[in-house]
Amino acid sequence: MRLPEGGLDKMRLLAGYAFLTLLALSLSPQQLYAQKQKGQDKDSLIRLLSADMARLEEINGKNFRRVEGNAVFLHNGTHLYCDTAFWNVDDEYIDAFGSVLIEQGGTRLTGDSLKYVIQQNTAKFRGHLVQLEDEDANILRTNQLDYNTKDSVAVFYGGGAMKDKDGNVIESRRGVFESKTDVFTFVEQVEMFSDSLFFICDTLKYYSEEETAYFNGNTDGWYDENNISSHRGWYNRTDETFFFTGEVHILTRDYELWADSLFYDRNAEYSHLYGNVQLTDTVDNVIVLGDELEYFDTPKRAQVRRKPAVVMIEQGEEGPDSLFIAADTLTYFTMRMFEIDSVVMAAAAERLELASLDPIGTARSKNRQDTPAAPGPGGGGMPGASRPGMADGVTAGAPGAVSDTMAAAPLPDTTGMAGLQDSVSSSIVSDSISGGGEDTLAVAVPDTSEVIFIEAYHDVRVFRKDMQARGDSLVYTGIDSIARLYVSPVIWYDSVNQVTSDSMMFIVRNSTLEKGYLLSNSFVISEAEKGRFYNQIKSPEMIGYFSDGQISKYDAMGGVSAIFYIAEDSVINTVNKKDCKLMSAQMKDGNIQRALYFETVKSDAYPVRDLSVEEHTLKGFNWQPDRRPSSRYDVTEKGVRSSLRRQATESSRFPGFDYTAIYFGDYMKDIIGMIQERKPIIWLQKKM
């Protein structure tokens, strides 16, 4: 018998309708009514759309519908596919076996078997491997998963791992997937790998559409040699940005950082830290404090605001000491030598030329040339002998000399202000070209060495145990290794010595202070008797020379006026007033040991009682003890945190990706191996 065209398909369709009708009629009227009452919409009734075979069975007094061969069920807009199913009509559940698949929208779940509890709208997958794949090709694997077809929510237990289309991995002990919003939540023992980054946290919420992961609770992250820990944060894969908050702690090879919050742009290599910020430079022994820090990695630039301060840790003979510097704004940055503006280079060259001048040496040389040497042993000149235009060399304790109790005012030791550049230089390499030796090509090679700059603006305050300072602005450049202090700068030394001038300049080489310059209206005051008498030296300019961090000599130039108080039996009775064009003093332990006065020297001594109050001080005298920072807390109230590097490395819990190994084989092992070949992951090595 030949069927008309399309007749076979029509017969199959009619048979299907007949089968479903018989299946529906097999339910009692009460069961049909109950099915309709349980849901208010059409999806509340589960339907068998197709199967190769279906029959009624009774097992242990329960009514079952046995369905075999390409079975398809529909419930809550969700299709359930399987090879075999047992539908318990009385208890309202379906046991499905063989090539089990649930499909709802863009979400697909597969497994060996499931139990679908109709009243709960829940498919309970159990088996060796359960896989969920969403519309963004995120693949979640586990062995225990429940999926609610009404709410479109999947919950997995007993460990699972997810890999996205780009090969990034997240795993945890349990978690939730919300299909309607495409959000994954991972809970307990959460481990994540993304773009060479590794994370561990207590809870992670991943928004697939936004490609953003939100961390919560005991979060740790690693990248190469860098480690970050915090309480919570987020990471956006699209634009490579991060935000962490809650006791943020960061470790790199050279730095250790703390903050309340951190924003980081990986592409721009830009960091913005907020609240209780501390940056410890372990190479230069520098600590930066503040409540806000912006940092660019290339080129390096850091700006600190909101109570900023810098702590420079110095190694002395008696152990480490600290220099505290604070201002309204602190900026630290580096530039490559060839990038620096020519105007800046020229100014640095002028400062170096100024720093090379030696007025006292020039004066001594002139006197030697103009004056015959006094006879002495071997015909040589006697050190300290009188010369025209020069006062006798005076030693401590001699008549009219400066008393041992007078502490001269040496310039401060700013060792640690950094900078290793000794001169302004550029690199020129000349390559000779063969060819008779006549042609020579000079090839300019850019000088790529990095130069350090430090700028502090407005209300600059400095404290070290033996030295304090104030001013409006401080600028340091590694081009010439010179630090400059501007606008009414004041320096106090050993609390009884004060130095002022219109501006100050210090030369620092190889982390050691060499010279200090007081430029214009220099004034040195030393307290001879507290609140009553002050030794004073005034001149247009002064230079201080340092050795082993202490002042060894200073020169005053351009017309010098001085007042020294002389004590006899610890009682000050005499005042010595001096005037000359140049003065040079040798120092030891803060006291003048030998002083030389050059040209037009005038020296007078008076009983103290014969001078009026005005005559006890030089014009411009301005003793300012109230401005002196008396402790480091007058510079910054912020505490300095101790390093946690050792604890962090010893207690590191670098991800092991155990669940990923179960469900994706050696995938992460291979990934880590490739990263290790490129650059070793030191945290993983320490764990191993």
XYZ file of C-alpha atoms in Angstrom:
688
model
C 0.000 0.000 0.000
C 1.483 3.364 -1.015
C 0.828 6.296 1.305
C 0.187 9.728 -0.179
C 3.076 12.237 0.005
C 3.546 13.345 3.628
C 1.241 10.625 4.863
C 3.852 8.951 7.086
C 4.606 12.184 8.930
C 0.902 12.812 9.443
C 0.416 9.302 10.831
C 3.301 9.809 13.290
C 1.837 13.106 14.410
C -1.618 11.551 14.942
C -0.034 8.669 16.851
C 1.763 11.158 19.070
C -1.445 13.007 19.824
C -3.204 9.703 20.551
C -0.377 8.633 22.873
C -0.491 11.893 24.845
C -4.322 11.695 25.022
C -4.186 8.157 26.413
C -1.515 9.233 28.889
C -3.669 12.112 30.066
C -6.759 9.872 30.332
C -4.751 7.483 32.520
C -4.799 10.165 35.241
C -7.817 10.278 37.478
C -10.038 13.415 37.393
C -8.784 14.247 40.884
C -5.145 14.131 39.711
C -5.888 16.309 36.689
C -7.643 18.857 38.915
C -4.739 18.871 41.389
C -2.241 19.473 38.571
C -4.243 22.489 37.369
C -4.610 23.960 40.864
C -0.895 23.798 41.668
C -0.022 26.471 39.127
C -1.799 29.513 37.895
C -0.234 29.371 34.410
C -0.007 26.791 31.674
C 3.597 25.811 32.568
C 2.558 24.464 35.972
C 1.420 21.280 34.247
C 4.280 19.034 33.184
C 3.840 17.600 29.709
C 5.465 14.777 27.848
C 6.044 16.080 24.352
C 7.422 12.952 22.717
C 9.024 9.549 23.281
C 9.578 6.306 21.400
C 7.554 4.319 23.939
C 5.484 4.951 27.062
C 3.475 2.600 29.276
C 1.816 2.504 32.668
C 3.460 0.486 35.445
C 2.833 -0.132 39.113
C 5.893 -0.499 41.336
C 5.498 -1.126 45.078
C 1.933 0.122 44.924
C 2.910 3.348 43.164
C 1.758 4.371 39.691
C 4.580 5.094 37.229
C 4.693 6.150 33.629
C 7.694 4.465 32.061
C 9.005 6.485 29.101
C 11.781 5.257 26.836
C 13.622 6.470 23.772
C 14.203 10.169 23.021
C 11.896 11.360 25.764
C 11.097 15.090 25.897
C 9.249 16.751 28.806
C 8.166 20.382 29.153
C 7.678 22.239 32.440
C 8.012 25.953 33.323
C 9.223 26.648 29.805
C 12.028 24.136 30.347
C 12.703 21.106 28.181
C 13.921 17.878 29.773
C 15.542 15.321 27.472
C 16.606 11.798 28.443
C 16.841 8.190 27.205
C 14.657 6.730 29.955
C 12.308 8.199 32.552
C 10.136 6.905 35.373
C 7.325 9.345 36.100
C 5.854 8.837 39.585
C 2.324 10.146 39.175
C 1.350 9.861 42.857
C 4.436 11.526 44.386
C 4.968 13.801 41.407
C 8.571 13.336 40.452
C 10.481 12.036 37.444
C 13.628 9.920 37.534
C 15.533 10.478 34.283
C 18.509 8.445 33.042
C 20.884 8.413 30.097
C 21.997 11.506 28.141
C 20.025 13.754 30.470
C 19.691 17.319 29.234
C 17.752 20.321 30.559
C 17.418 23.324 28.285
C 15.969 26.665 29.321
C 16.674 29.757 27.281
C 20.449 29.896 26.788
C 21.172 27.580 29.727
C 21.982 23.887 29.181
C 22.508 21.282 31.923
C 23.722 17.757 31.248
C 24.409 14.707 33.367
C 23.989 10.960 33.759
C 20.797 11.167 35.798
C 18.451 13.482 37.639
C 15.396 13.466 39.846
C 12.857 16.100 38.858
C 10.621 17.034 41.806
C 7.580 18.549 40.144
C 6.099 20.276 43.206
C 9.458 21.965 43.915
C 10.144 22.748 40.222
C 13.613 21.336 40.871
C 15.857 19.070 38.819
C 18.367 17.304 41.082
C 21.389 16.193 39.062
C 23.638 13.535 40.559
C 26.436 11.593 38.960
C 30.066 11.452 37.918
C 29.849 14.685 35.931
C 27.181 17.392 35.853
C 27.750 20.281 33.474
C 26.031 23.649 33.170
C 26.690 25.898 30.195
C 25.200 29.375 29.876
C 24.680 31.520 26.792
C 28.121 33.136 27.278
C 29.851 29.735 27.012
C 30.720 29.605 30.717
C 31.051 25.914 31.632
C 30.388 24.860 35.234
C 31.179 21.272 36.251
C 30.310 19.437 39.452
C 28.714 16.166 40.567
C 25.778 17.519 42.575
C 23.529 20.257 41.217
C 19.927 21.351 41.766
C 18.179 23.494 39.167
C 14.917 25.306 39.839
C 13.100 25.611 36.513
C 10.673 28.236 37.771
C 13.288 30.616 39.232
C 16.016 29.576 36.750
C 18.489 29.105 39.590
C 21.124 26.360 39.861
C 22.785 25.367 43.139
C 25.808 23.065 43.285
C 27.347 21.240 46.260
C 30.439 19.230 47.115
C 32.826 21.223 44.949
C 32.716 22.544 41.415
C 34.751 24.463 38.865
C 33.830 26.866 36.071
C 35.859 27.770 32.970
C 34.875 30.537 30.561
C 35.452 30.809 26.823
C 38.766 32.620 27.408
C 40.107 29.915 29.703
C 39.645 31.731 33.017
C 38.727 29.531 35.981
C 36.702 29.913 39.190
C 36.106 27.070 41.632
C 34.554 26.653 45.085
C 32.998 24.126 47.418
C 29.456 25.284 46.632
C 27.723 27.957 44.637
C 24.693 29.364 42.825
C 23.945 30.306 39.206
C 21.086 32.704 38.449
C 20.234 32.206 34.785
C 17.923 35.222 34.457
C 20.691 37.641 35.465
C 23.628 35.473 34.356
C 25.263 35.750 37.787
C 27.451 33.075 39.391
C 28.007 33.036 43.159
C 30.839 30.889 44.541
C 30.986 30.165 48.266
C 33.661 28.588 50.493
C 37.224 27.817 49.403
C 36.882 30.069 46.366
C 39.857 30.099 43.978
C 40.112 32.069 40.739
C 42.506 32.392 37.802
C 42.115 35.201 35.262
C 44.645 36.710 32.874
C 47.732 35.601 34.843
C 46.065 36.714 38.094
C 45.268 34.358 40.960
C 42.720 34.972 43.724
C 41.416 33.278 46.858
C 38.418 34.514 48.873
C 35.481 33.323 50.969
C 32.754 34.402 48.536
C 32.885 35.493 44.900
C 30.059 36.823 42.755
C 30.734 36.811 39.015
C 28.564 38.870 36.644
C 29.130 37.101 33.352
C 27.685 39.793 31.095
C 29.810 42.533 32.710
C 32.811 40.222 33.162
C 33.156 41.516 36.710
C 34.025 39.471 39.799
C 33.121 40.721 43.292
C 35.213 39.321 46.159
C 34.143 39.170 49.772
C 35.891 37.973 52.925
C 39.626 37.254 53.378
C 40.615 38.027 49.807
C 44.145 37.322 48.531
C 45.476 37.950 45.049
C 48.766 37.257 43.259
C 50.455 38.461 40.085
C 54.072 37.453 39.426
C 55.886 38.622 42.568
C 53.035 40.820 43.790
C 50.519 39.906 46.475
C 47.424 41.773 47.703
C 45.123 40.962 50.605
C 41.903 42.666 51.702
C 38.401 41.953 52.999
C 36.524 42.551 49.758
C 36.767 44.057 46.300
C 36.021 43.640 42.602
C 37.818 42.949 39.328
C 36.587 43.934 35.862
C 38.143 41.856 33.086
C 36.968 44.117 30.263
C 38.966 47.200 31.239
C 41.420 45.473 33.622
C 40.480 47.506 36.693
C 40.455 46.476 40.367
C 39.065 47.821 43.605
C 39.866 46.422 47.050
C 38.815 47.656 50.468
C 39.180 46.690 54.104
C 42.742 46.490 55.496
C 44.360 46.370 52.081
C 47.947 45.058 52.165
C 50.198 44.808 49.097
C 53.607 43.211 48.656
C 55.908 43.659 45.661
C 59.605 42.953 45.241
C 60.608 46.432 46.449
C 57.487 47.829 48.132
C 54.997 47.090 50.891
C 51.730 49.057 50.996
C 48.747 49.440 53.310
C 45.487 51.346 52.772
C 41.799 51.253 53.605
C 40.954 51.078 49.875
C 42.755 50.690 46.563
C 41.757 51.306 42.948
C 44.129 49.921 40.302
C 44.074 50.254 36.516
C 46.271 47.495 35.153
C 46.479 48.870 31.604
C 47.432 52.378 32.718
C 49.611 51.022 35.574
C 47.846 53.504 37.843
C 46.985 53.086 41.528
C 44.836 55.249 43.792
C 44.955 54.440 47.515
C 42.632 55.916 50.150
C 42.707 56.061 53.959
C 45.606 55.246 56.321
C 48.036 54.835 53.442
C 51.567 53.595 54.024
C 54.092 52.801 51.304
C 57.388 51.278 52.418
C 60.251 51.363 49.913
C 62.451 48.490 51.069
C 65.285 49.446 48.696
C 65.764 53.086 49.724
C 64.401 52.638 53.279
C 61.736 55.288 52.707
C 58.194 55.193 54.135
C 55.366 57.321 52.691
C 52.327 58.089 54.859
C 49.040 59.850 54.117
C 45.329 59.432 53.542
C 45.475 59.536 49.740
C 48.156 58.340 47.338
C 48.138 58.370 43.537
C 50.828 56.290 41.838
C 51.807 55.791 38.193
C 54.270 52.998 37.540
C 55.610 54.112 34.135
C 57.081 56.620 34.481
C 57.136 56.407 38.259
C 55.136 59.173 39.887
C 53.573 59.234 43.357
C 51.590 62.086 44.876
C 50.470 62.017 48.502
C 47.699 64.241 49.837
C 45.657 64.601 53.018
C 48.189 64.635 55.859
C 51.110 63.348 53.796
C 54.494 62.511 55.326
C 57.735 60.772 54.377
C 59.913 58.809 56.786
C 63.541 58.205 55.802
C 65.220 55.477 57.809
C 68.924 56.171 58.293
C 71.566 53.795 59.565
C 73.780 55.467 62.154
C 76.588 54.272 64.376
C 74.118 53.783 67.227
C 71.549 52.004 65.071
C 68.747 53.145 62.786
C 67.304 56.636 63.071
C 64.367 58.195 61.237
C 63.888 61.520 59.483
C 60.223 62.619 59.231
C 59.103 65.104 56.540
C 55.549 66.408 56.111
C 53.762 69.001 53.983
C 50.322 69.664 52.525
C 51.315 67.851 49.310
C 54.210 65.491 48.592
C 55.209 64.375 45.104
C 57.804 61.793 44.109
C 58.569 61.037 40.474
C 61.317 59.894 38.122
C 62.284 60.917 34.605
C 64.797 59.519 32.181
C 67.716 61.871 31.710
C 67.085 62.466 28.002
C 63.446 63.453 28.719
C 64.337 66.342 31.055
C 63.788 69.854 29.694
C 66.953 71.731 28.749
C 65.950 74.675 30.964
C 65.848 72.361 33.997
C 69.234 70.909 33.045
C 70.740 74.388 32.686
C 69.453 75.439 36.126
C 70.989 72.314 37.659
C 74.322 73.109 35.984
C 74.235 76.632 37.483
C 73.600 75.225 40.939
C 76.514 72.815 40.565
C 78.766 75.679 39.493
C 77.696 77.661 42.537
C 78.301 74.655 44.763
C 81.842 74.287 43.451
C 82.876 77.771 44.644
C 85.159 78.019 47.686
C 85.364 81.676 48.810
C 87.434 80.926 51.913
C 89.917 78.846 49.950
C 90.214 81.663 47.440
C 90.829 84.178 50.229
C 93.489 81.971 51.807
C 95.224 81.524 48.466
C 95.186 85.285 47.882
C 96.710 85.931 51.301
C 99.455 83.383 50.688
C 100.364 85.078 47.414
C 100.263 88.626 48.789
C 101.950 88.029 52.173
C 105.486 86.669 52.794
C 105.436 83.588 54.958
C 106.504 84.130 58.567
C 109.744 82.354 59.398
C 109.395 79.066 61.143
C 110.932 75.638 61.340
C 112.238 74.704 57.942
C 111.354 78.144 56.648
C 107.661 77.243 56.365
C 104.740 79.372 57.466
C 103.324 78.691 60.945
C 99.700 77.504 60.943
C 97.559 80.113 62.598
C 100.285 82.779 62.444
C 99.179 86.379 62.057
C 98.948 87.719 58.524
C 97.923 91.118 57.242
C 94.189 91.231 56.864
C 93.663 88.087 58.967
C 92.997 87.773 62.675
C 94.924 85.298 64.740
C 93.708 81.774 64.597
C 91.738 81.318 67.817
C 91.356 78.062 69.693
C 88.775 77.214 72.300
C 89.795 78.260 75.773
C 92.243 81.006 74.672
C 91.629 84.635 75.709
C 88.771 86.033 73.638
C 88.033 82.650 72.113
C 84.700 80.963 71.689
C 83.884 78.934 74.795
C 83.656 75.131 74.657
C 80.110 75.493 75.966
C 79.044 77.408 72.887
C 77.352 75.027 70.487
C 77.645 76.360 66.971
C 74.671 75.828 64.715
C 75.602 73.166 62.186
C 73.355 72.538 59.219
C 71.118 69.471 59.356
C 72.001 66.024 58.105
C 69.501 65.259 55.373
C 71.063 61.928 54.518
C 68.472 59.731 52.933
C 66.843 62.394 50.774
C 67.964 60.074 48.017
C 69.537 60.621 44.637
C 72.757 59.210 43.368
C 73.421 61.535 40.429
C 76.753 63.255 40.992
C 76.771 65.553 37.987
C 74.874 66.738 34.971
C 75.840 64.414 32.163
C 74.746 62.944 28.880
C 76.078 59.990 26.966
C 77.762 60.454 23.586
C 79.258 57.444 21.856
C 81.574 57.970 18.894
C 81.884 55.136 16.395
C 84.865 55.256 14.058
C 84.133 54.147 10.519
C 86.923 52.438 8.639
C 87.871 53.983 5.344
C 91.253 55.564 5.676
C 90.379 56.778 9.159
C 89.075 60.040 7.721
C 85.372 59.762 8.597
C 84.055 59.662 12.139
C 80.368 59.377 12.928
C 79.211 60.711 16.320
C 76.074 58.872 17.375
C 74.092 60.389 20.223
C 72.767 57.650 22.466
C 69.896 58.779 24.718
C 70.748 58.663 28.414
C 67.968 56.467 29.826
C 69.143 56.571 33.443
C 66.325 57.495 35.829
C 66.514 60.716 37.813
C 64.604 61.168 41.075
C 62.546 64.275 41.894
C 60.883 65.040 45.261
C 58.616 68.034 45.812
C 56.949 69.090 49.069
C 54.685 72.140 49.122
C 53.191 74.291 51.866
C 54.001 74.026 55.559
C 57.000 71.725 55.235
C 57.981 70.203 58.577
C 61.041 68.049 59.292
C 61.975 66.130 62.424
C 64.902 63.992 63.453
C 66.074 63.527 67.026
C 68.991 65.943 66.609
C 67.558 68.186 63.853
C 64.257 69.835 62.983
C 63.197 72.203 60.182
C 60.280 74.213 58.812
C 59.630 76.051 55.566
C 57.039 76.482 52.861
C 58.494 74.322 50.075
C 61.148 71.670 49.591
C 62.403 70.509 46.182
C 64.972 67.801 45.429
C 66.363 66.729 42.063
C 68.724 63.872 41.325
C 70.213 65.771 38.361
C 72.501 67.701 40.680
C 71.751 65.850 43.941
C 70.633 69.131 45.496
C 67.700 69.684 47.863
C 66.311 73.223 48.253
C 64.202 74.611 51.095
C 62.273 77.822 50.305
C 60.282 80.633 51.937
C 61.374 81.492 55.482
C 63.161 78.195 56.153
C 64.317 77.463 59.691
C 66.549 74.670 60.964
C 67.067 73.741 64.612
C 69.964 71.545 65.717
C 70.241 69.849 69.113
C 67.269 72.030 70.166
C 69.559 74.974 71.173
C 70.799 75.988 67.706
C 68.713 77.765 65.064
C 69.614 78.522 61.430
C 67.608 80.832 59.153
C 68.011 82.339 55.677
C 65.854 83.295 52.700
C 66.493 79.868 51.145
C 68.687 76.838 51.754
C 70.398 74.313 49.519
C 71.899 70.916 50.394
C 74.107 68.620 48.307
C 73.489 64.902 48.825
C 75.697 62.320 47.113
C 75.540 58.559 47.532
C 72.943 59.054 50.286
C 75.435 61.220 52.232
C 75.148 64.934 53.009
C 78.183 66.843 51.701
C 77.400 70.552 51.918
C 74.689 72.919 53.038
C 74.217 76.454 51.694
C 72.354 79.301 53.412
C 71.489 81.736 50.637
C 70.756 85.383 51.487
C 70.266 86.780 55.018
C 71.890 83.861 56.811
C 71.508 83.921 60.572
C 72.805 81.355 63.085
C 71.642 81.500 66.708
C 72.865 79.280 69.543
C 71.316 79.428 72.998
C 74.181 80.143 75.425
C 71.913 80.472 78.459
C 68.301 79.433 78.214
C 65.985 82.369 77.649
C 68.721 85.026 78.211
C 71.844 84.908 76.048
C 72.319 83.782 72.464
C 75.490 83.377 70.422
C 74.851 84.778 66.930
C 76.467 84.783 63.490
C 74.998 86.821 60.663
C 76.136 87.092 57.043
C 74.651 87.226 53.530
C 75.685 83.613 52.821
C 77.054 80.565 54.637
C 78.353 77.138 53.649
C 78.389 74.117 55.944
C 80.651 71.095 55.288
C 79.757 67.664 56.617
C 81.690 64.550 57.557
C 80.064 61.310 58.768
C 76.722 63.085 58.985
C 78.047 65.817 61.316
C 79.117 69.355 60.464
C 82.897 69.648 60.376
C 83.297 73.241 59.174
C 81.276 76.211 58.078
C 82.175 79.400 56.226
C 80.377 82.752 56.472
C 80.831 85.250 53.625
C 79.954 88.702 52.346
C 80.306 90.658 55.591
C 80.043 88.800 58.880
C 78.739 90.024 62.235
C 78.942 87.828 65.331
C 78.175 87.909 69.035
C 79.711 85.295 71.364
C 79.032 85.043 75.094
C 81.980 84.023 77.278
C 81.448 82.035 80.476
C 83.812 82.056 83.437
C 83.172 79.404 86.071
C 79.911 78.610 84.296
C 78.741 82.230 84.652
C 78.424 84.439 81.569
C 80.040 87.793 82.234
C 81.530 88.852 78.896
C 80.232 89.322 75.383
C 82.552 89.374 72.348
C 81.392 91.236 69.230
C 83.136 90.577 65.926
C 82.893 91.940 62.395
C 84.802 90.798 59.317
C 84.330 90.083 55.631
C 84.828 86.291 55.810
C 84.809 83.775 58.644
C 85.690 80.073 58.755
C 85.100 77.827 61.754
C 86.289 74.282 62.414
C 83.712 72.237 64.325
C 83.805 69.268 66.677
C 80.791 67.794 68.469
C 78.775 70.877 67.564
C 81.260 73.332 69.082
C 83.672 75.743 67.387
C 87.212 74.490 67.909
C 89.043 77.013 65.717
C 87.831 80.192 64.011
C 89.530 82.274 61.337
C 88.457 85.828 60.448
C 89.421 87.392 57.122
C 89.706 91.037 56.023
C 88.683 94.159 57.934
C 88.440 92.256 61.183
C 87.008 94.064 64.195
C 86.742 92.444 67.631
C 85.506 94.019 70.893
C 84.703 92.531 74.302
C 82.290 94.055 76.818
C 80.969 93.159 80.219
C 77.470 91.849 79.794
C 76.092 94.310 82.325
C 77.273 97.280 80.241
C 75.062 96.388 77.240
C 71.440 97.333 76.787
C 68.860 94.706 75.937
C 68.926 95.784 72.271
C 72.713 95.446 72.132
C 72.533 91.764 73.094
C 71.249 90.825 69.650
C 72.120 91.511 66.031
C 69.656 93.171 63.692
C 67.218 90.593 62.346
C 67.482 88.358 65.431
C 64.424 86.081 65.471
C 64.574 83.178 67.916
C 61.621 80.860 67.055
C 61.417 77.948 69.507
C 57.622 77.756 69.231
C 57.847 76.805 65.532
C 60.244 73.938 66.162
C 58.657 70.462 65.865
C 59.472 69.045 69.280
C 58.685 65.442 68.305
C 57.917 63.406 65.227
C 54.212 63.712 66.178
C 54.419 67.447 65.421
C 55.289 66.354 61.871
C 52.805 63.481 61.533
C 50.526 61.764 64.013
C 50.333 58.679 61.823
C 51.893 55.526 63.144
C 54.324 53.434 61.130
C 53.302 49.835 60.518
C 55.824 47.051 60.924
C 56.511 44.863 57.910
C 54.260 41.847 57.359
C 56.351 40.463 54.501
C 57.645 37.465 56.411
C 54.248 36.514 57.832
C 52.566 36.957 54.441
C 55.036 34.760 52.604
C 55.102 32.062 55.273
C 51.306 31.850 55.590
C 50.613 32.208 51.873
C 47.654 30.071 50.734
C 48.282 30.115 46.992
C 45.436 28.429 45.036
C 45.694 24.682 44.501
C 42.715 24.355 42.079
C 41.784 20.892 43.358
C 38.248 20.919 41.925
C 39.523 22.185 38.580
C 41.889 19.230 38.469
C 38.921 16.884 39.007
C 36.677 18.377 36.333
C 39.130 19.873 33.817
C 42.116 17.590 34.191
C 45.601 19.143 33.950
C 44.345 22.442 32.555
C 45.535 24.649 35.454
C 48.711 22.614 35.896
C 49.620 23.406 32.278
C 48.673 27.076 32.687
C 50.834 27.480 35.784
C 53.683 25.681 34.051
C 53.584 28.128 31.143
C 53.521 31.117 33.512
C 56.431 29.680 35.477
C 58.473 29.403 32.297
C 57.820 33.060 31.521
C 58.388 34.367 35.032
C 58.521 32.267 38.207
C 55.616 32.639 40.621
C 57.580 33.020 43.843
C 54.500 32.500 46.019
C 53.875 29.121 44.425
C 57.525 28.170 44.855
C 57.374 28.998 48.562
C 54.245 26.909 48.947
C 55.902 23.981 47.207
